[in-house]
Short mmCIF file of C-alpha atoms and ligand atoms in Angstrom, two decimals:
data_model
loop_
_atom_site.label_atom_id
_atom_site.label_comp_id
_atom_site.label_asym_id
_atom_site.label_seq_id
_atom_site.Cartn_x
_atom_site.Cartn_y
_atom_site.Cartn_z
CA UNK A 1 99.12 -29.93 11.67
CA UNK A 2 96.69 -31.76 14.07
CA UNK A 3 93.98 -34.09 13.27
CA UNK A 4 91.45 -31.64 14.75
CA UNK A 5 92.34 -28.58 12.42
CA UNK A 6 89.70 -27.58 10.08
CA UNK A 7 90.28 -27.93 6.39
CA UNK A 8 92.52 -24.86 5.23
CA UNK A 9 92.50 -22.80 2.19
CA UNK A 10 94.64 -24.89 0.14
CA UNK A 11 91.46 -26.79 -0.77
CA UNK A 12 90.15 -26.33 -4.24
CA UNK A 13 88.37 -23.01 -4.89
CA UNK A 14 85.21 -24.91 -5.44
CA UNK A 15 84.89 -25.27 -1.72
CA UNK A 16 84.98 -21.64 -0.90
CA UNK A 17 81.78 -19.83 0.14
CA UNK A 18 80.02 -18.83 -3.05
CA UNK A 19 79.12 -14.94 -3.24
CA UNK A 20 75.59 -15.86 -3.95
CA UNK A 21 73.77 -19.17 -3.02
CA UNK A 22 70.01 -19.10 -3.67
CA UNK A 23 68.31 -22.26 -2.84
CA UNK A 24 64.58 -23.18 -3.91
CA UNK A 25 63.64 -19.53 -4.07
CA UNK A 26 59.78 -18.82 -4.61
CA UNK A 27 58.13 -15.47 -5.06
CA UNK A 28 54.38 -15.03 -4.94
CA UNK A 29 52.89 -11.52 -5.49
CA UNK A 30 49.34 -11.11 -4.05
CA UNK A 31 47.13 -13.52 -2.30
CA UNK A 32 44.32 -15.92 -2.85
CA UNK A 33 42.81 -16.12 -6.33
CA UNK A 34 44.65 -13.17 -7.56
CA UNK A 35 48.14 -14.60 -6.38
CA UNK A 36 50.98 -14.51 -9.20
CA UNK A 37 53.57 -17.17 -8.53
CA UNK A 38 56.60 -15.62 -10.41
CA UNK A 39 59.45 -17.69 -9.15
CA UNK A 40 58.85 -21.30 -8.70
CA UNK A 41 62.15 -22.81 -7.04
CA UNK A 42 65.09 -21.05 -8.36
CA UNK A 43 68.57 -22.41 -7.36
CA UNK A 44 71.50 -20.08 -8.39
CA UNK A 45 75.13 -20.39 -7.16
CA UNK A 46 77.55 -17.61 -8.19
CA UNK A 47 80.99 -18.16 -7.25
CA UNK A 48 83.29 -15.30 -5.82
CA UNK A 49 84.64 -13.04 -8.55
CA UNK A 50 82.53 -14.80 -11.38
CA UNK A 51 80.09 -13.05 -13.88
CA UNK A 52 76.81 -14.67 -14.36
CA UNK A 53 74.40 -13.59 -17.31
CA UNK A 54 70.80 -14.21 -16.78
CA UNK A 55 68.57 -14.66 -19.97
CA UNK A 56 64.82 -15.16 -20.54
CA UNK A 57 61.88 -14.00 -22.23
CA UNK A 58 59.79 -10.97 -20.80
CA UNK A 59 58.09 -11.93 -17.58
CA UNK A 60 60.12 -15.01 -16.90
CA UNK A 61 61.23 -13.41 -13.56
CA UNK A 62 64.63 -12.10 -14.20
CA UNK A 63 64.07 -8.78 -12.47
CA UNK A 64 62.25 -10.35 -9.65
CA UNK A 65 65.09 -12.88 -9.12
CA UNK A 66 67.61 -9.83 -8.94
CA UNK A 67 65.24 -7.95 -6.72
CA UNK A 68 65.22 -10.83 -4.31
CA UNK A 69 69.00 -11.21 -4.19
CA UNK A 70 69.07 -7.41 -3.17
CA UNK A 71 66.20 -7.71 -0.68
CA UNK A 72 64.05 -5.26 -2.62
CA UNK A 73 61.59 -8.08 -2.57
CA UNK A 74 61.04 -10.50 0.41
CA UNK A 75 61.13 -14.06 -0.88
CA UNK A 76 58.18 -16.40 -0.21
CA UNK A 77 60.15 -19.56 0.38
CA UNK A 78 63.54 -20.74 0.01
CA UNK A 79 66.86 -19.10 1.19
CA UNK A 80 69.55 -16.61 -0.26
CA UNK A 81 72.94 -16.38 1.12
CA UNK A 82 75.30 -13.65 0.12
CA UNK A 83 78.96 -14.32 1.00
CA UNK A 84 77.76 -16.99 3.54
CA UNK A 85 75.27 -14.59 5.32
CA UNK A 86 71.62 -15.45 5.21
CA UNK A 87 69.57 -12.67 3.83
CA UNK A 88 66.68 -11.06 5.58
CA UNK A 89 66.51 -13.65 8.68
CA UNK A 90 68.29 -14.90 11.61
CA UNK A 91 68.11 -18.28 13.44
CA UNK A 92 67.59 -18.04 17.14
CA UNK A 93 69.00 -20.57 19.66
CA UNK A 94 66.29 -22.93 18.96
CA UNK A 95 66.70 -22.89 15.13
CA UNK A 96 63.61 -20.72 14.58
CA UNK A 97 63.73 -18.09 11.93
CA UNK A 98 63.17 -14.41 12.77
CA UNK A 99 62.89 -11.66 10.22
CA UNK A 100 65.88 -9.27 10.69
CA UNK A 101 65.29 -5.56 11.83
CA UNK A 102 65.09 -3.27 8.73
CA UNK A 103 68.27 -1.59 9.74
CA UNK A 104 70.05 -4.84 9.58
CA UNK A 105 68.38 -5.48 6.15
CA UNK A 106 69.54 -2.15 4.92
CA UNK A 107 73.20 -2.91 6.13
CA UNK A 108 72.93 -6.14 4.16
CA UNK A 109 71.45 -4.40 1.09
CA UNK A 110 74.31 -1.72 1.31
CA UNK A 111 76.92 -4.53 0.47
CA UNK A 112 75.09 -5.16 -2.83
CA UNK A 113 75.30 -2.58 -5.69
CA UNK A 114 72.46 -2.52 -8.24
CA UNK A 115 72.13 -0.80 -11.63
CA UNK A 116 68.83 -0.53 -13.28
CA UNK A 117 67.67 0.02 -16.86
CA UNK A 118 66.69 3.55 -15.86
CA UNK A 119 69.52 5.40 -14.19
CA UNK A 120 67.64 7.18 -11.50
CA UNK A 121 70.19 9.84 -11.09
CA UNK A 122 69.44 12.95 -8.80
CA UNK A 123 68.70 15.71 -11.43
CA UNK A 124 69.61 18.43 -9.15
CA UNK A 125 73.07 17.02 -8.54
CA UNK A 126 76.32 16.88 -10.58
CA UNK A 127 77.65 13.65 -11.49
CA UNK A 128 80.21 13.84 -8.75
CA UNK A 129 77.66 14.79 -6.24
CA UNK A 130 75.53 11.72 -7.27
CA UNK A 131 78.46 9.33 -6.70
CA UNK A 132 79.57 11.13 -3.37
CA UNK A 133 75.91 11.18 -1.75
CA UNK A 134 75.35 7.70 -0.47
CA UNK A 135 78.72 7.30 1.16
CA UNK A 136 78.14 10.40 3.15
CA UNK A 137 74.56 9.68 4.07
CA UNK A 138 74.80 6.09 4.64
CA UNK A 139 78.34 5.54 5.68
CA UNK A 140 79.05 8.65 7.31
CA UNK A 141 82.09 9.53 5.13
CA UNK A 142 83.36 12.99 5.27
CA UNK A 143 82.23 15.05 2.20
CA UNK A 144 85.90 15.61 1.23
CA UNK A 145 86.83 12.02 1.34
CA UNK A 146 83.66 11.08 -0.46
CA UNK A 147 84.27 13.64 -3.34
CA UNK A 148 87.92 12.25 -3.68
CA UNK A 149 86.62 8.83 -4.10
CA UNK A 150 83.84 9.86 -6.36
CA UNK A 151 86.47 11.70 -8.67
CA UNK A 152 88.42 8.47 -8.84
CA UNK A 153 85.36 6.48 -9.67
CA UNK A 154 84.32 8.88 -12.27
CA UNK A 155 87.72 8.54 -13.86
CA UNK A 156 87.37 4.79 -13.81
CA UNK A 157 84.41 5.00 -15.80
CA UNK A 158 85.85 7.20 -18.12
CA UNK A 159 83.93 10.41 -17.00
CA UNK A 160 86.77 12.53 -15.14
CA UNK A 161 85.81 15.37 -17.62
CA UNK A 162 82.30 15.17 -16.73
CA UNK A 163 82.33 15.42 -12.94
CA UNK A 164 80.59 18.86 -12.83
CA UNK A 165 78.02 18.05 -15.37
CA UNK A 166 74.16 17.55 -14.25
CA UNK A 167 72.47 14.37 -15.65
CA UNK A 168 70.48 16.43 -18.19
CA UNK A 169 73.76 17.47 -19.69
CA UNK A 170 75.01 13.89 -20.09
CA UNK A 171 74.13 11.39 -22.74
CA UNK A 172 72.23 8.20 -21.63
CA UNK A 173 75.46 6.17 -21.76
CA UNK A 174 77.24 8.61 -19.72
CA UNK A 175 74.41 8.72 -17.13
CA UNK A 176 74.57 4.90 -16.99
CA UNK A 177 78.27 5.11 -16.31
CA UNK A 178 77.63 7.74 -13.50
CA UNK A 179 75.11 5.18 -12.12
CA UNK A 180 77.58 2.43 -12.06
CA UNK A 181 80.08 4.65 -10.26
CA UNK A 182 77.61 5.62 -7.66
CA UNK A 183 76.94 1.69 -7.01
CA UNK A 184 80.70 1.10 -6.76
CA UNK A 185 81.05 4.13 -4.34
CA UNK A 186 79.48 1.88 -1.51
CA UNK A 187 82.26 -0.68 -2.22
CA UNK A 188 79.83 -3.41 -2.86
CA UNK A 189 81.00 -7.20 -2.91
CA UNK A 190 78.40 -8.09 -5.38
CA UNK A 191 77.00 -6.01 -8.30
CA UNK A 192 73.62 -6.74 -9.99
CA UNK A 193 72.65 -5.25 -13.22
CA UNK A 194 69.15 -5.29 -14.71
CA UNK A 195 69.19 -4.68 -18.43
CA UNK A 196 71.79 -1.74 -17.96
CA UNK A 197 71.87 -1.11 -21.65
CA UNK A 198 68.30 -1.69 -22.92
CA UNK A 199 67.18 1.92 -22.56
CA UNK A 200 70.14 3.15 -24.51
CA UNK A 201 70.59 4.19 -28.21
CA UNK A 202 72.31 1.40 -29.87
CA UNK A 203 75.74 3.67 -30.36
CA UNK A 204 75.90 4.16 -26.51
CA UNK A 205 75.58 0.41 -25.63
CA UNK A 206 79.24 -0.34 -26.32
CA UNK A 207 80.59 2.32 -23.72
CA UNK A 208 78.64 0.96 -20.90
CA UNK A 209 79.44 -2.91 -21.81
CA UNK A 210 83.15 -1.85 -21.87
CA UNK A 211 82.87 -0.37 -18.25
CA UNK A 212 81.09 -3.56 -17.16
CA UNK A 213 83.89 -5.65 -18.86
CA UNK A 214 86.57 -3.70 -17.14
CA UNK A 215 84.69 -4.06 -13.83
CA UNK A 216 84.52 -8.00 -14.31
CA UNK A 217 88.26 -8.02 -15.19
CA UNK A 218 88.99 -6.27 -11.86
CA UNK A 219 87.49 -9.35 -10.17
CA UNK A 220 83.93 -7.98 -9.16
CA UNK A 221 81.24 -10.54 -8.75
CA UNK A 222 78.36 -9.59 -11.02
CA UNK A 223 74.91 -10.96 -11.99
CA UNK A 224 73.92 -9.30 -15.21
CA UNK A 225 70.29 -9.55 -16.75
CA UNK A 226 70.87 -8.50 -20.49
CA UNK A 227 70.05 -9.53 -24.06
CA UNK A 228 73.48 -8.69 -25.10
CA UNK A 229 74.49 -12.11 -26.39
CA UNK A 230 77.85 -10.80 -27.36
CA UNK A 231 78.59 -9.73 -23.83
CA UNK A 232 77.48 -13.04 -22.47
CA UNK A 233 79.69 -14.86 -24.81
CA UNK A 234 82.65 -12.70 -24.19
CA UNK A 235 82.53 -11.96 -20.42
CA UNK A 236 80.24 -14.43 -18.69
CA UNK A 237 81.65 -17.45 -16.90
CA UNK A 238 78.16 -18.83 -16.31
CA UNK A 239 74.78 -18.22 -18.30
CA UNK A 240 71.50 -18.90 -16.91
CA UNK A 241 68.27 -19.19 -18.91
CA UNK A 242 64.95 -18.52 -17.07
CA UNK A 243 61.51 -19.28 -18.41
CA UNK A 244 58.29 -18.98 -16.45
CA UNK A 245 60.02 -18.58 -13.02
CA UNK A 246 62.40 -21.52 -13.31
CA UNK A 247 66.00 -21.96 -14.44
CA UNK A 248 65.56 -24.02 -17.55
CA UNK A 249 69.09 -24.40 -18.56
CA UNK A 250 72.57 -23.12 -17.41
CA UNK A 251 76.21 -23.60 -17.90
CA UNK A 252 79.34 -22.17 -19.58
CA UNK A 253 78.39 -19.66 -22.30
CA UNK A 254 79.90 -21.83 -24.94
CA UNK A 255 77.60 -24.76 -24.13
CA UNK A 256 74.45 -22.70 -23.34
CA UNK A 257 74.57 -20.21 -26.31
CA UNK A 258 76.38 -22.33 -29.03
CA UNK A 259 74.73 -25.74 -28.18
CA UNK A 260 71.36 -25.45 -26.27
CA UNK A 261 69.54 -28.60 -25.51
CA UNK A 262 66.17 -26.87 -24.40
CA UNK A 263 63.87 -26.16 -27.07
CA UNK A 264 62.59 -23.15 -25.10
CA UNK A 265 66.19 -21.75 -25.17
CA UNK A 266 66.80 -22.65 -28.82
CA UNK A 267 63.69 -20.60 -29.59
CA UNK A 268 64.61 -17.78 -27.39
CA UNK A 269 68.17 -17.58 -29.08
CA UNK A 270 66.77 -17.82 -32.41
CA UNK A 271 64.96 -14.56 -31.73
CA UNK A 272 67.83 -12.51 -30.11
CA UNK A 273 70.85 -13.61 -32.07
N1 ATP B 1 55.46 -5.98 -7.49
C1 ATP B 1 54.78 -6.89 -8.28
N2 ATP B 1 53.48 -7.15 -8.20
C2 ATP B 1 52.85 -8.09 -8.86
N3 ATP B 1 53.30 -8.52 -10.02
C3 ATP B 1 54.61 -8.46 -10.21
C4 ATP B 1 55.46 -7.45 -9.42
N4 ATP B 1 56.78 -7.53 -10.08
C5 ATP B 1 56.59 -8.24 -11.04
N5 ATP B 1 55.38 -8.83 -11.15
C6 ATP B 1 55.13 -9.94 -12.27
O1 ATP B 1 56.11 -10.81 -12.11
C7 ATP B 1 56.18 -11.51 -13.56
C8 ATP B 1 57.81 -11.55 -13.64
O2 ATP B 1 58.21 -10.09 -13.72
P1 ATP B 1 59.62 -9.74 -13.94
O3 ATP B 1 59.83 -8.09 -14.00
O4 ATP B 1 60.39 -10.29 -12.84
O5 ATP B 1 60.13 -10.32 -15.37
P2 ATP B 1 61.38 -9.98 -16.31
O6 ATP B 1 61.83 -11.45 -16.78
O7 ATP B 1 62.23 -9.15 -15.67
O8 ATP B 1 60.59 -9.40 -17.61
P3 ATP B 1 61.22 -8.37 -18.68
O9 ATP B 1 62.30 -9.02 -19.62
O10 ATP B 1 60.14 -7.78 -19.39
O11 ATP B 1 62.09 -7.34 -17.73
C9 ATP B 1 55.43 -10.61 -14.47
O12 ATP B 1 54.22 -11.27 -14.76
C10 ATP B 1 55.25 -9.21 -13.58
O13 ATP B 1 53.91 -8.63 -14.08
MG1 MG B 2 63.06 -7.41 -16.20
#
Protein backbone atom coordinates (compact mmCIF):
# COMPACT_ATOMS: atom_id res chain seq x y z
CA UNK A 1 0.00 0.00 0.00
CA UNK A 2 1.40 3.41 -0.93
CA UNK A 3 1.72 6.17 1.63
CA UNK A 4 -0.88 8.26 -0.19
CA UNK A 5 -3.65 5.68 0.02
CA UNK A 6 -6.59 6.75 2.14
CA UNK A 7 -7.22 4.76 5.33
CA UNK A 8 -9.10 1.58 4.48
CA UNK A 9 -11.99 -0.17 6.11
CA UNK A 10 -9.85 -2.32 8.38
CA UNK A 11 -10.00 0.68 10.70
CA UNK A 12 -12.27 0.21 13.74
CA UNK A 13 -16.02 0.49 13.13
CA UNK A 14 -16.01 3.68 15.21
CA UNK A 15 -14.55 5.49 12.21
CA UNK A 16 -17.40 4.58 9.87
CA UNK A 17 -19.87 7.30 8.91
CA UNK A 18 -22.73 7.33 11.45
CA UNK A 19 -26.23 6.77 10.10
CA UNK A 20 -27.34 9.92 11.88
CA UNK A 21 -25.16 12.78 12.99
CA UNK A 22 -27.10 15.73 14.40
CA UNK A 23 -24.99 18.65 15.61
CA UNK A 24 -26.22 21.66 17.56
CA UNK A 25 -29.78 21.30 16.33
CA UNK A 26 -32.10 24.12 17.29
CA UNK A 27 -35.77 24.41 16.43
CA UNK A 28 -37.78 27.54 17.06
CA UNK A 29 -41.50 27.63 16.26
CA UNK A 30 -42.96 31.05 15.51
CA UNK A 31 -41.37 34.49 15.64
CA UNK A 32 -40.84 37.41 17.98
CA UNK A 33 -42.48 37.42 21.38
CA UNK A 34 -44.49 34.27 20.56
CA UNK A 35 -41.44 32.24 19.51
CA UNK A 36 -41.09 28.83 21.13
CA UNK A 37 -37.54 27.50 21.37
CA UNK A 38 -38.22 23.75 21.39
CA UNK A 39 -34.82 22.22 20.54
CA UNK A 40 -31.90 24.02 22.15
CA UNK A 41 -28.76 22.48 20.73
CA UNK A 42 -29.26 18.74 20.36
CA UNK A 43 -26.31 16.51 19.45
CA UNK A 44 -27.13 12.95 18.48
CA UNK A 45 -24.94 10.30 16.86
CA UNK A 46 -26.55 7.04 15.77
CA UNK A 47 -24.09 4.44 14.47
CA UNK A 48 -25.05 2.26 11.49
CA UNK A 49 -27.13 -0.75 12.51
CA UNK A 50 -27.76 0.48 16.06
CA UNK A 51 -30.94 1.15 18.02
CA UNK A 52 -31.34 4.41 19.95
CA UNK A 53 -34.26 4.87 22.32
CA UNK A 54 -35.26 8.46 23.14
CA UNK A 55 -36.97 9.07 26.48
CA UNK A 56 -38.26 12.26 28.01
CA UNK A 57 -41.27 13.96 29.53
CA UNK A 58 -44.14 15.32 27.46
CA UNK A 59 -43.14 18.48 25.62
CA UNK A 60 -39.40 17.86 25.90
CA UNK A 61 -39.04 17.88 22.09
CA UNK A 62 -38.81 14.17 21.22
CA UNK A 63 -41.29 14.27 18.33
CA UNK A 64 -39.83 17.52 17.08
CA UNK A 65 -36.37 15.94 17.02
CA UNK A 66 -37.63 12.96 15.01
CA UNK A 67 -39.45 15.29 12.63
CA UNK A 68 -36.21 17.24 12.11
CA UNK A 69 -34.35 14.00 11.35
CA UNK A 70 -36.97 13.27 8.70
CA UNK A 71 -37.17 16.83 7.31
CA UNK A 72 -40.80 17.16 8.28
CA UNK A 73 -39.53 20.24 10.12
CA UNK A 74 -36.84 22.59 8.88
CA UNK A 75 -34.24 23.12 11.59
CA UNK A 76 -33.48 26.65 12.77
CA UNK A 77 -29.75 26.08 13.35
CA UNK A 78 -27.26 23.24 13.38
CA UNK A 79 -26.93 20.37 10.93
CA UNK A 80 -28.21 16.88 10.36
CA UNK A 81 -26.31 14.33 8.27
CA UNK A 82 -27.88 11.00 7.37
CA UNK A 83 -25.43 8.41 6.10
CA UNK A 84 -22.95 11.20 5.48
CA UNK A 85 -25.31 13.41 3.48
CA UNK A 86 -26.33 16.84 4.75
CA UNK A 87 -30.11 17.09 4.95
CA UNK A 88 -31.92 19.96 3.28
CA UNK A 89 -28.93 21.99 2.07
CA UNK A 90 -25.97 21.94 -0.27
CA UNK A 91 -22.74 23.92 -0.19
CA UNK A 92 -21.85 25.82 -3.35
CA UNK A 93 -18.27 26.27 -4.59
CA UNK A 94 -17.79 29.20 -2.19
CA UNK A 95 -19.08 27.18 0.75
CA UNK A 96 -22.36 29.08 0.94
CA UNK A 97 -25.38 27.00 1.98
CA UNK A 98 -28.41 26.75 -0.29
CA UNK A 99 -31.74 25.13 0.48
CA UNK A 100 -32.24 22.03 -1.67
CA UNK A 101 -35.06 21.79 -4.19
CA UNK A 102 -38.20 20.24 -2.64
CA UNK A 103 -37.83 17.25 -4.98
CA UNK A 104 -34.34 16.59 -3.63
CA UNK A 105 -35.62 16.91 -0.06
CA UNK A 106 -38.40 14.45 -0.87
CA UNK A 107 -35.76 12.05 -2.21
CA UNK A 108 -33.75 12.35 1.01
CA UNK A 109 -36.89 11.80 3.06
CA UNK A 110 -37.82 8.68 1.10
CA UNK A 111 -34.70 6.95 2.49
CA UNK A 112 -36.05 7.37 6.02
CA UNK A 113 -39.06 5.39 7.24
CA UNK A 114 -41.29 6.82 9.92
CA UNK A 115 -43.91 5.14 12.07
CA UNK A 116 -46.25 7.28 14.15
CA UNK A 117 -48.43 6.73 17.17
CA UNK A 118 -51.46 6.84 14.86
CA UNK A 119 -51.14 4.55 11.89
CA UNK A 120 -52.54 6.80 9.12
CA UNK A 121 -53.40 3.86 6.86
CA UNK A 122 -55.60 4.50 3.82
CA UNK A 123 -59.02 3.24 4.93
CA UNK A 124 -60.22 2.43 1.42
CA UNK A 125 -57.22 0.21 0.64
CA UNK A 126 -56.45 -3.31 1.84
CA UNK A 127 -53.37 -4.00 3.96
CA UNK A 128 -51.54 -5.19 0.84
CA UNK A 129 -52.55 -2.11 -1.16
CA UNK A 130 -51.43 0.18 1.67
CA UNK A 131 -47.98 -1.41 1.64
CA UNK A 132 -47.69 -1.51 -2.17
CA UNK A 133 -48.85 2.09 -2.74
CA UNK A 134 -45.72 4.22 -2.21
CA UNK A 135 -43.26 2.03 -4.16
CA UNK A 136 -45.57 2.34 -7.19
CA UNK A 137 -46.30 6.08 -6.77
CA UNK A 138 -42.86 7.26 -5.62
CA UNK A 139 -40.46 4.67 -6.99
CA UNK A 140 -42.30 3.78 -10.19
CA UNK A 141 -42.20 0.07 -9.35
CA UNK A 142 -44.62 -2.06 -11.39
CA UNK A 143 -47.85 -2.93 -9.59
CA UNK A 144 -47.09 -6.63 -9.77
CA UNK A 145 -43.60 -6.22 -8.28
CA UNK A 146 -44.89 -3.91 -5.54
CA UNK A 147 -47.62 -6.39 -4.61
CA UNK A 148 -45.16 -9.29 -4.46
CA UNK A 149 -42.88 -7.28 -2.20
CA UNK A 150 -45.82 -6.10 -0.07
CA UNK A 151 -46.87 -9.72 0.46
CA UNK A 152 -43.34 -10.58 1.64
CA UNK A 153 -43.33 -7.64 4.04
CA UNK A 154 -46.74 -8.52 5.45
CA UNK A 155 -45.45 -12.03 6.06
CA UNK A 156 -42.43 -10.56 7.82
CA UNK A 157 -44.68 -8.65 10.25
CA UNK A 158 -46.85 -11.75 10.78
CA UNK A 159 -49.83 -10.63 8.70
CA UNK A 160 -49.68 -12.87 5.63
CA UNK A 161 -53.24 -13.98 6.34
CA UNK A 162 -54.55 -10.40 6.64
CA UNK A 163 -53.31 -9.04 3.31
CA UNK A 164 -56.80 -8.53 1.90
CA UNK A 165 -58.29 -6.98 5.04
CA UNK A 166 -59.14 -3.29 5.25
CA UNK A 167 -57.77 -1.26 8.19
CA UNK A 168 -61.19 -1.20 9.88
CA UNK A 169 -61.09 -5.01 9.93
CA UNK A 170 -57.73 -5.08 11.74
CA UNK A 171 -56.84 -4.57 15.40
CA UNK A 172 -54.71 -1.59 16.39
CA UNK A 173 -51.64 -3.82 16.73
CA UNK A 174 -52.23 -5.30 13.29
CA UNK A 175 -52.71 -1.85 11.78
CA UNK A 176 -49.46 -0.68 13.32
CA UNK A 177 -47.67 -3.73 11.89
CA UNK A 178 -49.09 -2.84 8.46
CA UNK A 179 -47.75 0.69 8.98
CA UNK A 180 -44.30 -0.76 9.73
CA UNK A 181 -44.47 -2.94 6.60
CA UNK A 182 -45.53 0.12 4.59
CA UNK A 183 -42.50 2.07 5.80
CA UNK A 184 -40.20 -0.88 5.01
CA UNK A 185 -41.59 -1.09 1.47
CA UNK A 186 -39.53 1.98 0.55
CA UNK A 187 -36.32 0.16 1.60
CA UNK A 188 -35.33 2.82 4.14
CA UNK A 189 -31.83 2.87 5.55
CA UNK A 190 -33.13 4.41 8.77
CA UNK A 191 -36.40 3.87 10.66
CA UNK A 192 -37.87 6.42 13.06
CA UNK A 193 -40.62 5.41 15.49
CA UNK A 194 -42.62 7.99 17.44
CA UNK A 195 -44.38 6.26 20.35
CA UNK A 196 -45.53 3.42 18.08
CA UNK A 197 -47.33 1.54 20.86
CA UNK A 198 -48.81 4.29 23.00
CA UNK A 199 -52.18 4.33 21.20
CA UNK A 200 -52.57 0.55 21.58
CA UNK A 201 -54.48 -1.50 24.11
CA UNK A 202 -51.92 -3.02 26.51
CA UNK A 203 -52.43 -6.56 25.21
CA UNK A 204 -51.47 -5.44 21.66
CA UNK A 205 -48.23 -3.69 22.57
CA UNK A 206 -46.13 -6.87 22.64
CA UNK A 207 -46.82 -7.94 19.05
CA UNK A 208 -45.63 -4.56 17.74
CA UNK A 209 -42.53 -4.51 19.95
CA UNK A 210 -41.68 -8.05 18.76
CA UNK A 211 -41.77 -6.90 15.13
CA UNK A 212 -39.54 -3.95 16.05
CA UNK A 213 -37.13 -6.23 17.89
CA UNK A 214 -36.90 -8.53 14.83
CA UNK A 215 -36.24 -5.49 12.67
CA UNK A 216 -33.44 -4.41 15.01
CA UNK A 217 -31.94 -7.90 14.90
CA UNK A 218 -31.95 -7.77 11.10
CA UNK A 219 -29.56 -4.83 11.34
CA UNK A 220 -31.90 -1.91 10.70
CA UNK A 221 -30.78 1.41 12.18
CA UNK A 222 -33.58 2.67 14.39
CA UNK A 223 -34.41 5.72 16.51
CA UNK A 224 -37.36 4.96 18.76
CA UNK A 225 -39.27 7.37 20.99
CA UNK A 226 -41.04 5.18 23.52
CA UNK A 227 -41.93 4.88 27.17
CA UNK A 228 -41.48 1.08 26.96
CA UNK A 229 -38.53 0.80 29.30
CA UNK A 230 -38.40 -2.99 28.85
CA UNK A 231 -37.86 -2.49 25.12
CA UNK A 232 -35.14 0.09 25.83
CA UNK A 233 -33.41 -2.29 28.23
CA UNK A 234 -33.51 -5.30 25.90
CA UNK A 235 -33.16 -3.83 22.43
CA UNK A 236 -31.48 -0.43 22.64
CA UNK A 237 -27.75 0.03 22.18
CA UNK A 238 -28.04 3.62 23.31
CA UNK A 239 -30.58 5.50 25.42
CA UNK A 240 -31.03 9.26 25.23
CA UNK A 241 -32.94 11.24 27.84
CA UNK A 242 -34.26 14.64 26.72
CA UNK A 243 -35.71 17.37 28.84
CA UNK A 244 -36.63 20.91 27.82
CA UNK A 245 -35.11 20.62 24.36
CA UNK A 246 -31.70 19.27 25.29
CA UNK A 247 -30.14 15.85 25.79
CA UNK A 248 -29.67 15.68 29.54
CA UNK A 249 -28.11 12.23 29.80
CA UNK A 250 -27.23 9.44 27.38
CA UNK A 251 -25.39 6.17 27.27
CA UNK A 252 -25.87 2.40 27.22
CA UNK A 253 -29.22 1.25 28.67
CA UNK A 254 -27.59 -0.38 31.68
CA UNK A 255 -26.02 2.86 32.80
CA UNK A 256 -28.81 5.27 31.89
CA UNK A 257 -31.72 3.15 33.16
CA UNK A 258 -30.20 1.41 36.16
CA UNK A 259 -27.82 4.03 37.37
CA UNK A 260 -28.95 7.48 36.20
CA UNK A 261 -26.87 10.39 37.43
CA UNK A 262 -29.20 13.27 36.50
CA UNK A 263 -31.92 14.08 39.07
CA UNK A 264 -34.40 14.87 36.25
CA UNK A 265 -33.84 11.40 34.78
CA UNK A 266 -34.12 9.73 38.19
CA UNK A 267 -37.41 11.53 38.69
CA UNK A 268 -38.67 10.58 35.21
CA UNK A 269 -37.77 6.91 35.67
CA UNK A 270 -39.49 6.81 39.05
CA UNK A 271 -42.72 7.66 37.19
CA UNK A 272 -42.44 5.31 34.21
CA UNK A 273 -40.94 2.23 35.90
N1 LIG B 1 -45.71 22.84 14.80
C1 LIG B 1 -45.57 23.36 16.01
N2 LIG B 1 -45.81 24.66 16.25
C2 LIG B 1 -45.65 25.22 17.46
N3 LIG B 1 -45.25 24.53 18.55
C3 LIG B 1 -44.99 23.23 18.39
C4 LIG B 1 -45.14 22.56 17.13
N4 LIG B 1 -44.81 21.27 17.29
C5 LIG B 1 -44.49 21.11 18.58
N5 LIG B 1 -44.58 22.29 19.25
C6 LIG B 1 -44.28 22.50 20.67
O1 LIG B 1 -42.97 22.02 20.91
C7 LIG B 1 -42.87 21.46 22.21
C8 LIG B 1 -42.30 20.07 22.10
O2 LIG B 1 -43.23 19.26 21.42
P1 LIG B 1 -42.93 17.76 21.03
O3 LIG B 1 -44.16 17.25 20.36
O4 LIG B 1 -41.66 17.66 20.27
O5 LIG B 1 -42.74 17.09 22.47
P2 LIG B 1 -42.66 15.55 22.85
O6 LIG B 1 -41.45 15.38 23.69
O7 LIG B 1 -42.80 14.71 21.65
O8 LIG B 1 -43.96 15.38 23.80
P3 LIG B 1 -44.96 14.14 23.96
O9 LIG B 1 -44.28 13.16 24.88
O10 LIG B 1 -46.18 14.74 24.58
O11 LIG B 1 -45.22 13.56 22.61
C9 LIG B 1 -44.25 21.52 22.80
O12 LIG B 1 -44.32 22.64 23.64
C10 LIG B 1 -45.15 21.69 21.60
O13 LIG B 1 -46.33 22.36 21.93
MG1 LIG C 1 -44.22 13.34 20.96
